[in-house]
mmCIF file of C-alpha atoms in Angstrom:
data_model
loop_
_atom_site.group_PDB
_atom_site.id
_atom_site.type_symbol
_atom_site.label_atom_id
_atom_site.label_comp_id
_atom_site.label_asym_id
_atom_site.label_seq_id
_atom_site.Cartn_x
_atom_site.Cartn_y
_atom_site.Cartn_z
ATOM 1 C CA UNK Y 13 -50.981 2.172 -99.969
ATOM 2 C CA UNK Y 14 -48.342 1.331 -97.379
ATOM 3 C CA UNK Y 15 -47.676 3.960 -94.738
ATOM 4 C CA UNK Y 16 -44.607 4.346 -92.585
ATOM 5 C CA UNK Y 17 -44.990 3.424 -88.942
ATOM 6 C CA UNK Y 18 -42.616 5.369 -86.749
ATOM 7 C CA UNK Y 19 -41.278 3.896 -83.488
ATOM 8 C CA UNK Y 20 -42.644 6.882 -81.556
ATOM 9 C CA UNK Y 21 -46.126 6.173 -82.961
ATOM 10 C CA UNK Y 22 -46.005 2.593 -81.706
ATOM 11 C CA UNK Y 23 -44.697 3.771 -78.335
ATOM 12 C CA UNK Y 24 -47.518 6.327 -78.061
ATOM 13 C CA UNK Y 25 -50.091 3.711 -79.016
ATOM 14 C CA UNK Y 26 -48.785 1.210 -76.461
ATOM 15 C CA UNK Y 27 -48.954 3.900 -73.759
ATOM 16 C CA UNK Y 28 -52.748 3.564 -74.080
ATOM 17 C CA UNK Y 29 -52.525 -0.068 -72.949
ATOM 18 C CA UNK Y 30 -52.767 -0.382 -69.145
ATOM 19 C CA UNK Y 31 -50.252 -2.779 -67.658
ATOM 20 C CA UNK Y 32 -48.921 -3.890 -64.325
ATOM 21 C CA UNK Y 33 -45.340 -3.152 -63.292
ATOM 22 C CA UNK Y 34 -43.018 -6.150 -63.023
ATOM 23 C CA UNK Y 35 -39.515 -6.081 -61.566
ATOM 24 C CA UNK Y 36 -37.376 -9.061 -62.554
ATOM 25 C CA UNK Y 37 -34.403 -10.253 -60.517
ATOM 26 C CA UNK Y 38 -31.665 -12.828 -60.970
ATOM 27 C CA UNK Y 39 -28.245 -13.821 -59.642
ATOM 28 C CA UNK Y 40 -25.261 -14.267 -61.936
ATOM 29 C CA UNK Y 41 -22.652 -17.049 -61.746
ATOM 30 C CA UNK Y 42 -20.516 -14.928 -59.388
ATOM 31 C CA UNK Y 43 -23.437 -14.390 -57.020
ATOM 32 C CA UNK Y 44 -24.090 -10.750 -57.960
ATOM 33 C CA UNK Y 45 -27.746 -9.727 -57.832
ATOM 34 C CA UNK Y 46 -29.370 -8.056 -60.814
ATOM 35 C CA UNK Y 47 -32.763 -6.429 -61.109
ATOM 36 C CA UNK Y 48 -34.695 -4.234 -63.509
ATOM 37 C CA UNK Y 49 -38.214 -3.204 -64.369
ATOM 38 C CA UNK Y 50 -39.308 -5.392 -67.271
ATOM 39 C CA UNK Y 51 -40.289 -3.724 -70.530
ATOM 40 C CA UNK Y 52 -42.994 -6.341 -70.929
ATOM 41 C CA UNK Y 53 -44.345 -9.267 -68.907
ATOM 42 C CA UNK Y 54 -47.022 -11.691 -70.047
ATOM 43 C CA UNK Y 55 -48.531 -15.103 -69.468
ATOM 44 C CA UNK Y 56 -47.747 -17.473 -72.346
ATOM 45 C CA UNK Y 57 -49.269 -20.800 -71.320
ATOM 46 C CA UNK Y 58 -51.064 -22.449 -68.400
ATOM 47 C CA UNK Y 59 -50.037 -26.028 -69.312
ATOM 48 C CA UNK Y 60 -47.110 -25.930 -68.879
ATOM 49 C CA UNK Y 61 -47.073 -22.701 -66.852
ATOM 50 C CA UNK Y 62 -44.992 -20.322 -69.004
ATOM 51 C CA UNK Y 63 -44.430 -16.568 -68.881
ATOM 52 C CA UNK Y 64 -42.452 -14.162 -71.036
ATOM 53 C CA UNK Y 65 -40.363 -11.164 -70.038
ATOM 54 C CA UNK Y 66 -38.891 -8.676 -72.509
ATOM 55 C CA UNK Y 67 -35.730 -6.689 -71.791
ATOM 56 C CA UNK Y 68 -34.033 -4.093 -73.956
ATOM 57 C CA UNK Y 69 -30.863 -5.434 -75.596
ATOM 58 C CA UNK Y 70 -28.985 -2.313 -74.452
ATOM 59 C CA UNK Y 71 -29.977 -2.669 -70.792
ATOM 60 C CA UNK Y 72 -26.953 -3.352 -68.619
ATOM 61 C CA UNK Y 73 -28.701 -6.225 -66.803
ATOM 62 C CA UNK Y 74 -29.655 -8.077 -70.013
ATOM 63 C CA UNK Y 75 -26.492 -10.261 -70.161
ATOM 64 C CA UNK Y 76 -27.086 -11.497 -66.610
ATOM 65 C CA UNK Y 77 -30.663 -12.489 -67.440
ATOM 66 C CA UNK Y 78 -29.898 -14.151 -70.767
ATOM 67 C CA UNK Y 79 -27.147 -16.246 -69.103
ATOM 68 C CA UNK Y 80 -29.158 -17.176 -66.004
ATOM 69 C CA UNK Y 81 -31.018 -20.447 -65.544
ATOM 70 C CA UNK Y 82 -33.508 -18.853 -63.152
ATOM 71 C CA UNK Y 83 -35.101 -15.495 -62.401
ATOM 72 C CA UNK Y 84 -38.031 -14.089 -60.449
ATOM 73 C CA UNK Y 85 -40.866 -11.810 -61.534
ATOM 74 C CA UNK Y 86 -42.355 -9.434 -58.952
ATOM 75 C CA UNK Y 87 -45.647 -7.725 -59.816
ATOM 76 C CA UNK Y 88 -45.533 -4.542 -57.761
ATOM 77 C CA UNK Y 89 -48.425 -3.468 -55.561
ATOM 78 C CA UNK Y 90 -50.047 -0.063 -55.275
ATOM 79 C CA UNK Y 91 -47.709 2.244 -53.401
ATOM 80 C CA UNK Y 92 -44.478 0.757 -54.785
ATOM 81 C CA UNK Y 93 -43.780 3.469 -57.348
ATOM 82 C CA UNK Y 94 -40.393 4.064 -55.706
ATOM 83 C CA UNK Y 95 -39.407 0.421 -56.313
ATOM 84 C CA UNK Y 96 -40.513 0.681 -59.961
ATOM 85 C CA UNK Y 97 -38.409 3.823 -60.403
ATOM 86 C CA UNK Y 98 -35.409 2.326 -58.585
ATOM 87 C CA UNK Y 99 -35.292 -0.663 -60.929
ATOM 88 C CA UNK Y 100 -36.479 1.278 -63.997
ATOM 89 C CA UNK Y 101 -33.401 3.419 -64.503
ATOM 90 C CA UNK Y 102 -30.387 2.456 -66.612
ATOM 91 C CA UNK Y 103 -28.291 1.912 -63.476
ATOM 92 C CA UNK Y 104 -30.942 -0.297 -61.857
ATOM 93 C CA UNK Y 105 -30.051 -3.075 -59.487
ATOM 94 C CA UNK Y 106 -29.709 -1.396 -56.111
ATOM 95 C CA UNK Y 107 -31.181 -3.745 -53.482
ATOM 96 C CA UNK Y 108 -30.053 -1.615 -50.497
ATOM 97 C CA UNK Y 109 -32.807 -1.126 -47.941
ATOM 98 C CA UNK Y 110 -35.194 -3.651 -49.500
ATOM 99 C CA UNK Y 111 -36.489 -6.774 -47.754
ATOM 100 C CA UNK Y 112 -34.921 -9.567 -49.830
ATOM 101 C CA UNK Y 113 -35.021 -13.349 -49.462
ATOM 102 C CA UNK Y 114 -33.079 -15.925 -51.466
ATOM 103 C CA UNK Y 115 -35.002 -18.136 -53.830
ATOM 104 C CA UNK Y 116 -34.320 -20.715 -56.514
ATOM 105 C CA UNK Y 117 -30.599 -20.636 -57.499
ATOM 106 C CA UNK Y 118 -30.055 -17.810 -54.939
ATOM 107 C CA UNK Y 119 -32.192 -15.426 -56.998
ATOM 108 C CA UNK Y 120 -33.123 -12.381 -54.870
ATOM 109 C CA UNK Y 121 -36.819 -12.279 -53.998
ATOM 110 C CA UNK Y 122 -38.487 -8.989 -53.125
ATOM 111 C CA UNK Y 123 -40.955 -9.063 -50.241
ATOM 112 C CA UNK Y 124 -44.366 -7.428 -49.943
ATOM 113 C CA UNK Y 125 -45.340 -7.491 -53.627
ATOM 114 C CA UNK Y 126 -48.702 -8.284 -55.235
ATOM 115 C CA UNK Y 127 -47.399 -11.427 -57.003
ATOM 116 C CA UNK Y 128 -44.055 -13.215 -57.043
ATOM 117 C CA UNK Y 129 -43.118 -15.960 -59.517
ATOM 118 C CA UNK Y 130 -39.896 -17.959 -59.493
ATOM 119 C CA UNK Y 131 -39.039 -19.133 -62.986
ATOM 120 C CA UNK Y 132 -36.647 -21.393 -64.896
ATOM 121 C CA UNK Y 133 -35.571 -20.007 -68.257
ATOM 122 C CA UNK Y 134 -36.550 -22.293 -71.121
ATOM 123 C CA UNK Y 135 -35.789 -20.078 -74.124
ATOM 124 C CA UNK Y 136 -34.235 -16.731 -75.034
ATOM 125 C CA UNK Y 137 -35.574 -15.236 -78.256
ATOM 126 C CA UNK Y 138 -34.121 -12.190 -80.070
ATOM 127 C CA UNK Y 139 -36.960 -9.738 -80.758
ATOM 128 C CA UNK Y 140 -35.908 -6.537 -82.512
ATOM 129 C CA UNK Y 141 -34.223 -4.229 -80.019
ATOM 130 C CA UNK Y 142 -35.256 -6.536 -77.158
ATOM 131 C CA UNK Y 143 -34.782 -10.111 -76.043
ATOM 132 C CA UNK Y 144 -37.689 -12.220 -74.854
ATOM 133 C CA UNK Y 145 -37.117 -14.632 -71.987
ATOM 134 C CA UNK Y 146 -39.584 -17.500 -71.956
ATOM 135 C CA UNK Y 147 -39.660 -19.347 -68.675
ATOM 136 C CA UNK Y 148 -41.500 -22.035 -66.768
ATOM 137 C CA UNK Y 149 -43.054 -20.872 -63.513
ATOM 138 C CA UNK Y 150 -41.946 -23.222 -60.713
ATOM 139 C CA UNK Y 151 -43.185 -21.302 -57.632
ATOM 140 C CA UNK Y 152 -45.905 -18.682 -57.204
ATOM 141 C CA UNK Y 153 -46.860 -16.504 -54.283
ATOM 142 C CA UNK Y 154 -49.837 -14.172 -54.486
ATOM 143 C CA UNK Y 155 -50.941 -11.528 -52.026
ATOM 144 C CA UNK Y 156 -54.102 -9.543 -51.485
ATOM 145 C CA UNK Y 157 -52.740 -6.148 -52.536
ATOM 146 C CA UNK Y 158 -53.888 -4.444 -55.709
ATOM 147 C CA UNK Y 159 -51.243 -4.240 -58.437
ATOM 148 C CA UNK Y 160 -49.555 -1.006 -59.405
ATOM 149 C CA UNK Y 161 -50.805 0.003 -62.860
ATOM 150 C CA UNK Y 162 -49.028 1.987 -65.577
ATOM 151 C CA UNK Y 163 -51.082 3.857 -68.166
ATOM 152 C CA UNK Y 164 -50.214 6.836 -70.386
ATOM 153 C CA UNK Y 165 -46.702 6.955 -68.880
ATOM 154 C CA UNK Y 166 -48.088 7.457 -65.377
ATOM 155 C CA UNK Y 167 -48.517 5.182 -62.372
ATOM 156 C CA UNK Y 168 -52.160 4.516 -61.524
ATOM 157 C CA UNK Y 169 -54.169 2.485 -59.081
ATOM 158 C CA UNK Y 170 -57.265 0.451 -59.651
ATOM 159 C CA UNK Y 171 -60.524 1.994 -58.503
ATOM 160 C CA UNK Y 172 -63.289 -0.070 -57.015
ATOM 161 C CA UNK Y 173 -66.991 0.531 -56.921
ATOM 162 C CA UNK Y 174 -68.759 -0.783 -53.861
ATOM 163 C CA UNK Y 175 -72.176 -0.586 -55.524
ATOM 164 C CA UNK Y 176 -73.054 -1.448 -59.087
ATOM 165 C CA UNK Y 177 -75.195 1.053 -60.928
ATOM 166 C CA UNK Y 178 -78.566 -0.243 -62.030
ATOM 167 C CA UNK Y 179 -79.246 0.280 -65.725
#
């Protein structure tokens, strides 16, 4: 028997999967900066170093990313919920008040994040109501901060145990 899988059911199921929050940024051919919170971010390969980023087809920043040769991925750290919200809305892309450097191809780079990767786009793949950007990582910067976590539609932080329980 084949049952119907509703989009809301898949969305609810995926909300059980803890994930980090990644903001992606790029610069278009006119020099305008674009940024948004990625719908999905994942490692694809270590050799060569490849990552994937998924963006909704309807998102206003999608054309800038699919046309760009380069973009950056910023894994947010604990305490950056405001940055996630700023770039998570439909009108995302406001860099005012943020510490920003220029990276590869003048892509805006956010400071003080858990991880930052500068990437060169190698492929753009249509994927349902999203597009998947596959890119080679050309520069990486990691910090010591814990990543911001998203689980059950809520921001979370990792908890640490200083002592392991003895079984």
